[in-house]
Amino acid sequence: MQTTFLPPSSFSANAAIPDMASYEALCAFAERDYEGYWGKLARENLSWHVPFTRVLDESNAPFFKWFDDGKLNVSYNCLDRNLEKGNGGKTAIIFEADDGAVTRVTYQELHAKVCRMANGLRSLGIGKGDRVVLYMSMSIEAVVAMQACARIGATHSVVFGGFSARALHERIVDAGAVAVITADEQLRGGKRLPLKSIVDEALALGGCDSVRNVIVYQRTGGGVTHVSPRDIWLHDLMEGQSDVCEPEWVEAEHPLFILYTSGSTGKPKGVQHASGGYLLWTALTMQWTFDIKPDDVYWCTADIGWVTGHSYITYGPTVAGATQVIFEGVPTWPDAGRFWETIEKHKVSIFYTAPTAIRSLIKACETDAQVHPKNYDLSSLRLLGSVGEPINPEAWLWYYRNVGQERCPIIDTFWQTETGGHMITPLPGATPMVPGSCTLPLPGIMAAIVDEAGQDVPNGQGGILVVKRPWPSMIRTIWNDAARFRASYFPEELGGYYLAGDGAIRNKDTGYFTITGRIDDVLNVSGHRMGTMEIESALVAHPLVAEAAVVGKPDATTGESICAFVVLKQARPEGDAARALAAELRTWVAKEIGPIAKPKEIRFGDNLPKTRSGKIMRRLLRVLAKGESVTQDVSTLENPAILEQLAKAL
Ligand code: 6R9
């Protein structure tokens, strides 16, 4: 039997979904009349400029269309609708800068900023269907820029500010962006880090002829090169623009954004999301999973460079008319009490973060008692959330006891860049919680566990996580690569089910889902998705590297860490020479992809363990990375002696 924690009855009493019976009723509605269910929700929760008459079009599966003859505008739904409801004077964003300075904007002010920027973008000739890349850090301006793109029907593609010039270049070229919006520099942990100069570097790599303009938000005033007439200061662009901007009414299927994520090959996938279905699900999950209420102060600590920042910073909270904190800094600066201090300072009531952050703050408390949450007034909190990777029961319990003071339900939300919003999660007022389990699918999400032939497996037996029916906020395609979309997510053997790429198991008694981790070559390091092939390609691009294999190694803080096995074109170095070269390769990977992709560990070998047909046996490398000895059958191995050499860490 699993240990369960019940939602507090005081929470349930006011919750959007107050009990399991209400949850089951919604699930039953979806089962009974799938299109009726989604159609009703889409009519009730969004403002349509042209109402839709069709809910779901499956005629060209797996390229599903939702509400496709309807028209709407996402920014209108997030901003104008809040003004119409009388929320204009309500605080939309409380911006907590790295240095603790606070800036607030109301819905009225946010609306005006978005309109001015949208008009500015239009003045540059940017409009419906154009792609705009954002390379920015956490700021009000980043949210404004995304919303401004949505307002004029331009498709944004946000690239995380920690990615290198090369990674940025690859995304700009693939998206065919007409403009890049960036900042002079970013401020994190008291340090200034470059942004604009990296954009310059990326554009100088060539092949970016589509880019006509670079728009620069002045964050620090740090000196940047100005290429005229290409580069424009954001404040100059917005100067004198009207704060009225007629939205571009787009079809529900119009691409709202492309967000690159890692897959099993070296090339990142441009996950394309639609407008109507995506916004519907962010709006509904704000109500159901976050149980958002008018007086809440909501804080999601994600970066806008990831999907969590898209759905649960830029779009979800605004479409819900919520007040949210947006944080520029890092959890450990000026000390590891920053999260708790910020919750106290802004009276945060809903807090959404990643297990890796929780684990690192648990560790910080062990060495510095001052930063323990008990030293802060966290009484404003009523709901806690977790996202990005499995949360281990120890971290869950610490979060529950020390941060939530056993008063706040925890929503362990399983979802992906591709799913657009939450898929499997407890409902805070209804679902009995089990630490380490994301519990049950949201109503209308037909998640299941199957074997490799697509057959259901019984509860208690692990298998492959799939979703059996399309849902409104799902990925529409991979930008520029429809064939890869079909092959990655709708492989033939699964008979039309969406393949999530994770393994999972359901509890025998409760049917609760537990995610057991990726089943493909994707790593999850501190909640960041990294493709092993991407890192391998970066390593072999180094002039001394002949071959590389990258595997994940379990890590108590970051979930997984990156371990690279490297074969050189020259003799294998040892001792200090090996350490120096390992350091050089780590810096190299940071330059090729970004610091988040740096291998924690590099081991040199004369070769890699291979089958007689030349396949690298990653399974064995994973065992070696863990520091365990290989007990498996290695008879199919071409070169078993190599294992001993690779077993030695530096
Ligand atoms: C939202 C986001 C997706 C991958 C996903 C899975 C892992 C995310 C999880 C979780 C267990 C959770 N993941 N949330 N695993 N429990 N609550 O993180 O999107 O960056 O695309 O990563 O993250 O492996 O497949 P993304």
XYZ file of C-alpha atoms and ligand atoms in Angstrom:
676
model
C 0.000 0.000 0.000
C 1.284 3.463 -0.806
C 1.402 6.131 1.929
C -1.096 8.793 0.963
C -1.504 12.398 1.991
C -5.001 13.808 1.745
C -5.720 17.307 0.523
C -6.654 19.496 3.512
C -10.450 19.822 3.704
C -10.141 23.611 3.950
C -8.393 23.529 0.566
C -10.939 21.205 -1.018
C -13.836 23.320 0.202
C -12.934 26.135 -2.226
C -11.161 24.161 -4.940
C -12.157 24.241 -8.617
C -12.302 20.446 -8.526
C -13.214 19.744 -4.905
C -13.284 15.933 -4.795
C -12.621 12.737 -6.736
C -16.273 12.455 -7.713
C -16.054 15.772 -9.581
C -12.811 14.619 -11.213
C -14.405 11.347 -12.276
C -17.470 13.149 -13.623
C -15.249 15.246 -15.905
C -13.346 12.132 -17.025
C -16.635 10.393 -17.761
C -17.877 13.352 -19.806
C -14.682 13.228 -21.900
C -15.039 9.445 -22.382
C -18.677 9.726 -23.380
C -18.468 12.686 -25.739
C -14.876 13.666 -26.473
C -15.619 16.470 -28.902
C -18.556 17.729 -26.872
C -16.321 17.922 -23.825
C -13.505 19.881 -25.474
C -15.873 22.055 -27.509
C -17.765 23.123 -24.394
C -14.547 23.985 -22.551
C -13.169 25.936 -25.523
C -16.364 27.974 -25.836
C -16.551 28.690 -22.113
C -12.919 29.559 -21.475
C -11.717 31.534 -24.481
C -12.964 34.547 -26.437
C -13.393 33.681 -30.097
C -13.433 36.372 -32.755
C -14.982 33.845 -35.126
C -16.568 30.932 -33.262
C -15.495 27.454 -34.371
C -17.981 24.906 -35.676
C -15.570 21.944 -35.809
C -13.859 20.638 -32.684
C -11.401 17.978 -33.832
C -10.286 17.095 -37.333
C -8.550 13.726 -37.481
C -8.656 13.333 -41.260
C -4.906 13.856 -41.644
C -3.699 12.067 -38.488
C -1.286 12.496 -36.757
C -1.519 16.102 -37.956
C -4.574 16.845 -35.851
C -6.480 20.103 -35.999
C -8.506 21.613 -33.190
C -11.256 24.251 -33.481
C -9.768 24.948 -36.908
C -12.476 27.113 -38.438
C -12.447 29.419 -35.403
C -10.387 32.585 -35.128
C -8.956 34.257 -32.066
C -5.972 36.160 -30.773
C -3.929 34.857 -27.852
C -2.806 38.260 -26.590
C -6.388 39.549 -26.780
C -7.444 36.640 -24.550
C -4.600 37.297 -22.107
C -4.828 41.092 -21.923
C -7.875 42.840 -23.425
C -10.190 40.293 -21.878
C -8.794 41.104 -18.442
C -9.431 44.801 -19.028
C -12.988 44.010 -20.110
C -13.489 42.038 -16.907
C -12.416 45.080 -14.863
C -8.979 43.691 -13.995
C -7.082 46.620 -15.542
C -5.842 47.958 -12.220
C -4.837 44.530 -10.937
C -1.105 43.768 -10.689
C -0.151 41.391 -13.481
C 3.567 41.091 -12.775
C 5.718 41.669 -9.714
C 9.215 41.647 -11.141
C 11.843 40.693 -8.567
C 15.193 41.687 -10.049
C 18.454 39.932 -9.318
C 19.416 42.691 -6.861
C 16.029 42.638 -5.130
C 14.591 45.739 -6.832
C 10.869 45.364 -7.495
C 8.876 46.594 -10.499
C 5.129 46.094 -10.756
C 2.913 46.342 -13.799
C -0.861 46.221 -13.887
C -2.883 44.515 -16.595
C -3.586 47.959 -18.048
C 0.125 48.762 -18.211
C 1.033 45.356 -19.567
C -1.598 45.736 -22.263
C -0.194 49.161 -23.227
C 3.386 47.870 -23.356
C 2.403 44.899 -25.501
C 0.459 47.128 -27.886
C 3.340 49.578 -28.224
C 5.813 46.827 -28.886
C 3.434 45.097 -31.302
C 3.044 48.365 -33.196
C 6.821 48.749 -33.185
C 7.284 45.266 -34.642
C 4.661 46.031 -37.290
C 6.556 49.231 -38.170
C 9.499 46.983 -39.086
C 7.266 45.053 -41.443
C 6.908 42.055 -39.136
C 3.538 40.334 -39.283
C 1.539 37.149 -39.413
C 3.579 34.044 -40.068
C 6.984 35.674 -39.589
C 9.277 34.026 -37.068
C 10.931 36.058 -34.353
C 13.675 34.591 -32.162
C 13.945 35.787 -28.568
C 17.250 35.495 -26.736
C 16.479 37.188 -23.446
C 16.651 36.636 -19.738
C 13.799 36.827 -17.252
C 12.172 40.240 -17.532
C 8.848 41.952 -18.005
C 10.108 42.822 -21.497
C 10.504 39.140 -22.407
C 6.847 38.497 -21.584
C 5.885 41.670 -23.455
C 7.886 40.544 -26.488
C 6.229 37.119 -26.586
C 2.767 38.619 -26.169
C 3.545 41.281 -28.801
C 4.452 38.566 -31.302
C 1.204 36.778 -30.494
C -0.703 40.023 -30.979
C 0.494 40.467 -34.565
C 0.428 36.763 -35.446
C 4.220 36.399 -35.569
C 5.491 33.018 -34.361
C 8.059 33.348 -31.601
C 10.890 31.021 -30.852
C 12.535 31.626 -27.501
C 16.094 30.375 -27.125
C 17.258 29.913 -23.534
C 19.763 32.639 -22.578
C 22.292 30.003 -21.494
C 22.689 28.536 -24.973
C 25.874 29.286 -26.907
C 26.210 31.306 -30.121
C 26.351 28.067 -32.120
C 23.173 26.686 -30.601
C 21.452 30.032 -31.122
C 22.664 30.174 -34.716
C 21.305 26.712 -35.481
C 17.867 27.732 -34.177
C 17.782 31.102 -35.966
C 18.616 29.389 -39.256
C 16.152 26.524 -38.806
C 13.333 28.900 -37.869
C 14.203 31.362 -40.660
C 13.739 34.250 -38.235
C 13.214 37.776 -39.573
C 14.242 39.393 -36.287
C 15.993 38.602 -33.023
C 14.927 40.269 -29.794
C 17.604 40.296 -27.111
C 19.037 42.402 -24.267
C 22.404 44.048 -23.884
C 23.281 41.796 -20.957
C 21.610 39.679 -18.299
C 22.054 39.839 -14.543
C 22.245 36.617 -12.605
C 23.673 36.075 -9.147
C 25.268 39.515 -9.093
C 27.065 38.866 -12.367
C 26.569 40.472 -15.745
C 26.464 37.980 -18.573
C 26.443 38.827 -22.260
C 23.445 38.401 -24.558
C 23.725 40.860 -27.461
C 27.356 40.002 -28.205
C 26.353 36.323 -28.452
C 23.636 37.259 -30.950
C 26.300 39.140 -32.947
C 28.512 36.077 -32.842
C 25.659 33.805 -33.918
C 24.716 36.020 -36.853
C 28.374 36.241 -37.907
C 28.422 32.449 -38.347
C 26.580 33.046 -41.592
C 23.431 31.807 -43.295
C 21.171 34.147 -41.303
C 20.138 36.320 -44.244
C 16.519 36.145 -43.162
C 17.323 38.281 -40.087
C 16.626 41.926 -40.896
C 16.652 43.393 -37.389
C 18.061 42.849 -33.937
C 16.012 44.564 -31.248
C 17.889 45.232 -28.024
C 16.337 45.750 -24.605
C 18.645 47.820 -22.434
C 18.922 45.916 -19.172
C 22.313 46.815 -17.711
C 23.558 49.647 -19.929
C 26.636 47.560 -20.677
C 28.364 48.559 -23.888
C 27.302 46.656 -26.994
C 28.178 46.959 -30.646
C 25.517 48.646 -32.686
C 25.201 47.631 -36.312
C 23.153 50.225 -38.152
C 20.478 50.006 -39.477
C 20.077 46.359 -38.380
C 20.159 46.955 -34.615
C 17.451 48.953 -32.855
C 17.044 49.747 -29.182
C 13.730 48.471 -27.870
C 13.017 51.823 -26.187
C 13.533 53.613 -29.507
C 11.250 51.162 -31.264
C 8.480 51.687 -28.702
C 8.916 55.452 -28.445
C 5.869 57.274 -29.767
C 3.976 54.071 -30.606
C 0.284 54.020 -29.839
C -0.878 51.892 -26.946
C -3.765 50.693 -29.035
C -3.051 47.825 -31.395
C -5.693 45.915 -33.282
C -4.940 42.221 -32.789
C -4.308 39.983 -35.773
C -7.172 37.485 -35.703
C -5.608 34.154 -36.523
C -6.956 30.671 -37.200
C -6.930 28.468 -34.110
C -4.236 26.326 -35.729
C -1.942 29.278 -36.442
C 1.531 28.535 -34.966
C 1.878 30.542 -31.755
C 5.428 29.411 -31.149
C 8.238 27.052 -31.972
C 10.342 25.846 -29.072
C 13.446 23.772 -29.690
C 13.982 20.754 -27.507
C 16.285 17.759 -27.451
C 15.506 14.450 -29.052
C 17.385 11.272 -29.867
C 19.419 12.716 -32.714
C 21.997 15.490 -32.697
C 19.623 18.047 -34.166
C 17.200 19.803 -31.807
C 13.509 19.550 -32.682
C 11.460 22.680 -33.288
C 8.275 21.775 -31.437
C 5.433 23.727 -33.061
C 2.387 24.707 -31.036
C -0.934 26.078 -32.226
C -2.844 29.064 -30.797
C -6.355 28.003 -29.752
C -5.838 24.537 -28.327
C -2.638 25.537 -26.556
C -4.200 28.550 -24.882
C -7.254 26.543 -23.863
C -5.158 24.021 -21.983
C -2.978 26.616 -20.245
C -6.195 28.357 -19.124
C -7.796 25.135 -17.873
C -4.739 23.828 -16.061
C -4.361 27.191 -14.293
C -7.846 26.564 -12.893
C -7.654 22.825 -12.294
C -4.060 22.110 -11.337
C -3.120 25.450 -9.823
C -6.626 26.158 -8.535
C -5.890 29.814 -9.295
C -8.040 32.344 -7.429
C -8.304 36.138 -7.858
C -6.274 36.878 -4.708
C -3.441 34.451 -5.340
C 0.146 35.548 -5.759
C 1.552 32.947 -8.089
C 5.237 32.234 -8.680
C 6.716 29.856 -11.212
C 10.519 29.835 -11.002
C 11.097 28.464 -14.518
C 12.876 30.374 -17.261
C 10.937 31.597 -20.298
C 13.494 29.696 -22.389
C 11.733 26.441 -21.456
C 8.161 25.340 -22.038
C 7.255 25.808 -18.373
C 8.040 29.500 -18.764
C 5.828 29.677 -21.850
C 2.770 27.902 -20.477
C 3.013 28.874 -16.831
C 4.531 32.380 -16.958
C 3.766 34.097 -20.254
C 0.412 32.579 -21.138
C -1.298 30.627 -18.314
C -1.182 33.221 -15.521
C -2.129 36.083 -17.839
C -5.046 34.299 -19.479
C -6.168 33.505 -15.916
C -5.826 37.166 -14.884
C -3.467 36.213 -12.068
C -0.856 38.243 -10.200
C 2.527 36.598 -10.656
C 6.080 37.046 -9.477
C 8.741 36.937 -12.183
C 12.235 36.355 -10.855
C 15.414 37.381 -12.624
C 17.997 35.835 -10.332
C 19.186 32.459 -9.096
C 17.976 30.485 -6.049
C 21.350 30.584 -4.299
C 22.169 34.288 -4.470
C 22.834 36.276 -2.349
C 22.223 33.101 -0.354
C 20.238 29.889 -0.581
C 17.354 31.487 1.324
C 16.404 33.630 -1.688
C 13.310 31.604 -2.639
C 11.932 31.636 0.907
C 12.761 35.296 1.344
C 10.976 36.137 -1.907
C 7.896 34.117 -0.918
C 7.781 36.056 2.364
C 8.402 39.398 0.660
C 5.635 39.089 -1.923
C 3.274 36.858 0.103
C 3.377 34.157 -2.557
C 0.493 31.704 -2.262
C 1.250 29.304 -5.142
C 4.854 28.240 -5.691
C 5.985 26.107 -8.636
C 9.582 24.929 -8.930
C 11.794 22.004 -9.963
C 12.985 19.045 -7.855
C 16.600 19.889 -8.632
C 16.173 23.307 -6.993
C 14.549 21.717 -3.949
C 17.349 19.178 -3.611
C 20.058 21.818 -3.869
C 18.309 23.957 -1.231
C 17.983 20.941 1.073
C 21.733 20.492 0.721
C 22.372 24.181 1.393
C 20.441 23.981 4.688
C 22.721 21.225 5.863
C 25.721 23.551 5.824
C 23.982 26.836 6.641
C 21.082 26.651 9.105
C 20.262 30.304 8.395
C 18.792 29.494 4.989
C 16.374 26.852 6.278
C 12.765 27.684 5.309
C 11.767 27.662 9.000
C 13.515 31.027 9.367
C 11.047 32.687 7.002
C 7.372 33.473 7.190
C 5.883 31.155 4.607
C 2.332 31.334 5.935
C 1.053 32.874 2.682
C 1.658 29.594 0.816
C -1.334 27.397 0.048
C -0.147 25.251 -2.857
C 3.223 23.861 -3.979
C 4.157 22.453 -7.351
C 6.954 20.447 -8.903
C 7.930 20.037 -12.550
C 10.682 18.914 -14.871
C 11.760 15.540 -13.540
C 10.650 12.909 -11.090
C 10.609 14.195 -7.526
C 12.073 11.615 -5.171
C 9.981 10.877 -2.059
C 12.630 12.322 0.321
C 12.614 15.680 -1.495
C 8.801 15.565 -1.685
C 8.512 15.038 2.068
C 10.999 17.808 2.856
C 9.113 20.190 0.555
C 5.793 19.146 2.100
C 6.948 19.522 5.716
C 9.384 22.408 5.646
C 8.039 24.616 2.901
C 4.352 23.722 2.910
C 4.254 23.088 6.660
C 2.005 20.084 5.998
C -0.715 22.518 4.999
C -0.128 22.780 1.252
C -0.950 20.099 -1.290
C 1.881 19.323 -3.730
C 1.116 18.971 -7.408
C 3.762 16.794 -9.069
C 3.038 17.768 -12.656
C 4.204 15.437 -15.403
C 4.261 16.974 -18.875
C 6.588 17.872 -21.745
C 7.494 20.573 -24.250
C 5.411 18.575 -26.700
C 2.302 18.343 -24.528
C 1.958 22.120 -24.067
C 0.591 21.787 -20.537
C 0.128 19.433 -17.590
C -0.842 15.853 -18.402
C -0.619 13.712 -15.275
C -0.856 15.454 -11.916
C -2.756 15.418 -8.660
C -5.629 17.901 -8.404
C -4.840 19.820 -5.248
C -8.329 19.734 -3.756
C -9.199 16.208 -4.786
C -6.420 13.685 -5.323
C -4.865 11.821 -2.387
C -1.143 12.361 -2.918
C 1.613 9.776 -2.932
C 5.189 11.115 -2.791
C 7.009 10.234 -5.990
C 3.878 9.636 -8.050
C 2.314 12.126 -10.433
C -0.934 10.206 -9.734
C -3.633 10.436 -12.446
C -4.176 12.021 -15.876
C -6.166 15.236 -16.084
C -9.752 14.834 -17.350
C -9.692 14.344 -21.116
C -6.065 13.160 -21.238
C -6.130 9.519 -22.292
C -2.761 8.470 -20.881
C -1.959 4.765 -20.719
C 0.909 2.324 -20.419
C 1.525 -0.127 -23.224
C 4.161 -2.574 -24.392
C 6.303 -2.188 -27.512
C 3.467 -3.472 -29.701
C 1.035 -0.915 -28.325
C -0.877 -3.426 -26.149
C -2.089 -2.317 -22.724
C -0.039 -3.691 -19.861
C -1.685 -4.514 -16.529
C -1.177 -2.216 -13.552
C 1.943 -3.088 -11.617
C 3.836 -3.859 -14.804
C 6.061 -1.196 -16.309
C 5.849 -0.100 -19.923
C 5.808 2.795 -22.340
C 3.806 5.916 -21.593
C 1.419 6.870 -24.408
C -1.586 9.117 -24.920
C -4.296 7.345 -26.855
C -6.265 10.319 -28.136
C -5.127 13.714 -29.451
C -5.614 16.634 -27.059
C -5.885 20.376 -27.827
C -2.447 21.571 -26.618
C -0.419 18.829 -28.241
C 2.560 19.459 -30.550
C 1.348 20.016 -34.139
C 4.531 19.132 -35.971
C 8.280 19.577 -35.895
C 9.097 22.799 -37.706
C 10.541 21.951 -41.129
C 10.389 18.223 -40.445
C 6.965 16.612 -40.612
C 8.514 13.185 -41.250
C 10.504 13.363 -38.040
C 7.363 14.424 -36.179
C 5.520 11.321 -37.337
C 8.448 8.985 -36.695
C 9.273 10.388 -33.243
C 5.807 10.673 -31.763
C 3.530 8.376 -33.758
C 5.611 5.300 -34.613
C 3.625 2.767 -36.607
C 3.909 -0.081 -34.125
C 1.960 1.928 -31.530
C -1.038 2.210 -33.820
C -1.688 5.946 -33.625
C -0.865 6.549 -29.978
C 1.294 9.522 -28.981
C 4.650 8.268 -27.696
C 5.867 10.415 -24.802
C 9.379 8.971 -24.649
C 9.089 8.089 -20.965
C 8.692 4.784 -19.223
C 6.028 4.500 -16.538
C 4.276 2.094 -14.215
C 0.820 2.177 -12.617
C 0.233 1.113 -9.047
C -1.713 -2.136 -8.676
C -4.175 -0.756 -6.134
C -4.580 2.885 -7.030
C -3.732 2.966 -10.743
C -1.440 5.887 -9.960
C 1.279 6.624 -12.498
C 4.958 6.816 -11.605
C 7.319 7.995 -14.319
C 10.417 5.823 -14.457
C 12.476 8.025 -16.805
C 13.223 8.464 -20.474
C 13.301 5.427 -22.707
C 15.268 7.203 -25.426
C 18.682 8.864 -25.557
C 17.513 11.954 -23.735
C 19.022 12.944 -20.380
C 17.423 15.077 -17.724
C 20.031 17.153 -15.923
C 18.604 19.566 -13.352
C 15.314 19.381 -15.232
C 16.982 20.360 -18.515
C 16.473 18.043 -21.430
C 19.731 17.140 -23.157
C 20.176 14.760 -26.062
C 23.162 12.431 -25.647
C 23.742 12.678 -29.424
C 23.884 16.454 -29.236
C 26.691 16.293 -26.676
C 28.458 13.529 -28.592
C 28.368 15.599 -31.789
C 29.806 18.554 -29.911
C 32.629 16.400 -28.522
C 33.597 14.865 -31.854
C 33.698 18.336 -33.374
C 36.835 18.885 -31.253
C 39.958 18.300 -33.386
C 41.436 15.719 -30.983
C 38.323 13.593 -30.490
C 37.760 10.515 -32.620
C 34.676 9.108 -30.944
C 32.484 9.813 -27.944
C 29.606 8.178 -26.107
C 27.567 10.024 -23.534
C 25.413 8.440 -20.849
C 23.507 9.645 -17.814
C 24.629 8.809 -14.294
C 22.236 9.097 -11.327
C 23.027 12.223 -9.290
C 21.620 13.073 -5.877
C 21.185 16.765 -6.691
C 20.770 17.154 -10.429
C 18.813 13.933 -10.989
C 21.195 12.815 -13.674
C 24.683 13.972 -14.552
C 26.510 13.734 -17.866
C 29.309 11.198 -18.188
C 31.266 11.125 -21.447
C 33.505 8.312 -22.691
C 35.984 9.699 -25.178
C 38.374 8.111 -27.651
C 41.079 10.406 -28.975
C 42.801 10.536 -32.333
C 46.070 10.380 -30.420
C 47.422 8.276 -27.560
C 45.284 8.177 -24.446
C 46.510 10.759 -21.897
C 46.898 9.937 -18.210
C 47.219 11.869 -14.967
C 47.521 15.647 -15.252
C 47.497 15.566 -19.055
C 44.174 13.718 -18.968
C 42.720 16.140 -16.428
C 43.815 19.137 -18.501
C 42.317 17.742 -21.673
C 39.082 16.841 -19.872
C 38.830 20.447 -18.684
C 39.426 21.663 -22.227
C 36.690 19.396 -23.586
C 34.211 20.561 -20.975
C 34.833 24.194 -21.967
C 34.505 23.154 -25.594
C 31.062 21.638 -25.032
C 29.976 24.765 -23.163
C 30.986 26.774 -26.206
C 29.301 24.411 -28.665
C 25.981 24.026 -26.836
C 25.977 25.926 -23.551
C 27.222 25.454 -19.981
C 24.242 23.194 -19.112
C 25.611 20.540 -21.484
C 29.091 20.301 -19.903
C 29.901 16.690 -18.984
C 30.486 16.354 -15.253
C 32.839 13.492 -15.918
C 35.026 12.562 -18.879
C 36.793 9.215 -19.225
C 39.333 8.435 -21.903
C 39.672 5.021 -23.475
C 41.457 3.401 -26.388
C 38.054 2.372 -27.678
C 34.404 2.027 -26.673
C 32.632 -1.249 -25.893
C 31.078 -2.359 -29.183
C 29.111 -5.277 -30.486
C 30.513 -7.205 -33.401
C 28.288 -5.162 -35.677
C 29.893 -2.000 -34.323
C 27.098 -0.766 -32.046
C 28.222 1.046 -28.924
C 26.906 -0.752 -25.849
C 25.580 2.207 -23.894
C 23.946 -0.135 -21.436
C 27.412 -1.183 -20.270
C 28.679 2.387 -20.212
C 25.802 3.303 -17.894
C 26.912 0.559 -15.512
C 30.518 1.785 -15.632
C 29.466 5.394 -15.110
C 27.715 4.387 -11.894
C 30.991 2.865 -10.706
C 29.468 -0.615 -10.669
C 31.115 -3.667 -12.120
C 29.689 -5.249 -15.226
C 27.874 -8.465 -14.387
C 25.915 -8.739 -17.625
C 26.754 -11.112 -20.394
C 29.443 -9.476 -22.523
C 29.908 -12.336 -24.962
C 28.552 -10.305 -27.869
C 31.208 -7.697 -27.244
C 33.973 -7.296 -29.809
C 36.452 -5.951 -27.265
C 35.557 -6.926 -23.663
C 38.984 -5.877 -22.353
C 38.104 -2.252 -22.905
C 35.645 -2.335 -19.992
C 38.412 -2.466 -17.432
C 40.111 0.600 -18.878
C 36.879 2.611 -18.981
C 35.935 1.618 -15.444
C 38.593 3.962 -14.091
C 37.412 7.477 -13.419
C 39.939 10.297 -13.679
C 7.685 20.386 -18.577
C 8.998 19.834 -18.946
C 10.006 16.679 -20.400
C 10.560 15.461 -19.701
C 9.563 14.334 -19.608
C 10.041 13.600 -18.365
C 10.513 14.717 -17.463
C 8.858 16.393 -16.531
C 8.110 15.339 -14.778
C 9.033 14.503 -15.448
C 8.686 12.856 -13.890
C 7.489 14.852 -13.572
N 9.480 15.194 -16.524
N 8.035 16.508 -15.471
N 9.311 13.271 -15.004
N 7.815 13.597 -13.181
N 6.627 15.579 -12.849
O 9.793 19.522 -18.095
O 9.233 19.679 -20.295
O 11.707 20.055 -20.712
O 10.207 18.944 -22.416
O 10.911 17.762 -20.331
O 10.882 15.785 -18.345
O 11.113 12.774 -18.693
O 9.567 13.565 -20.781
P 10.564 19.151 -21.000
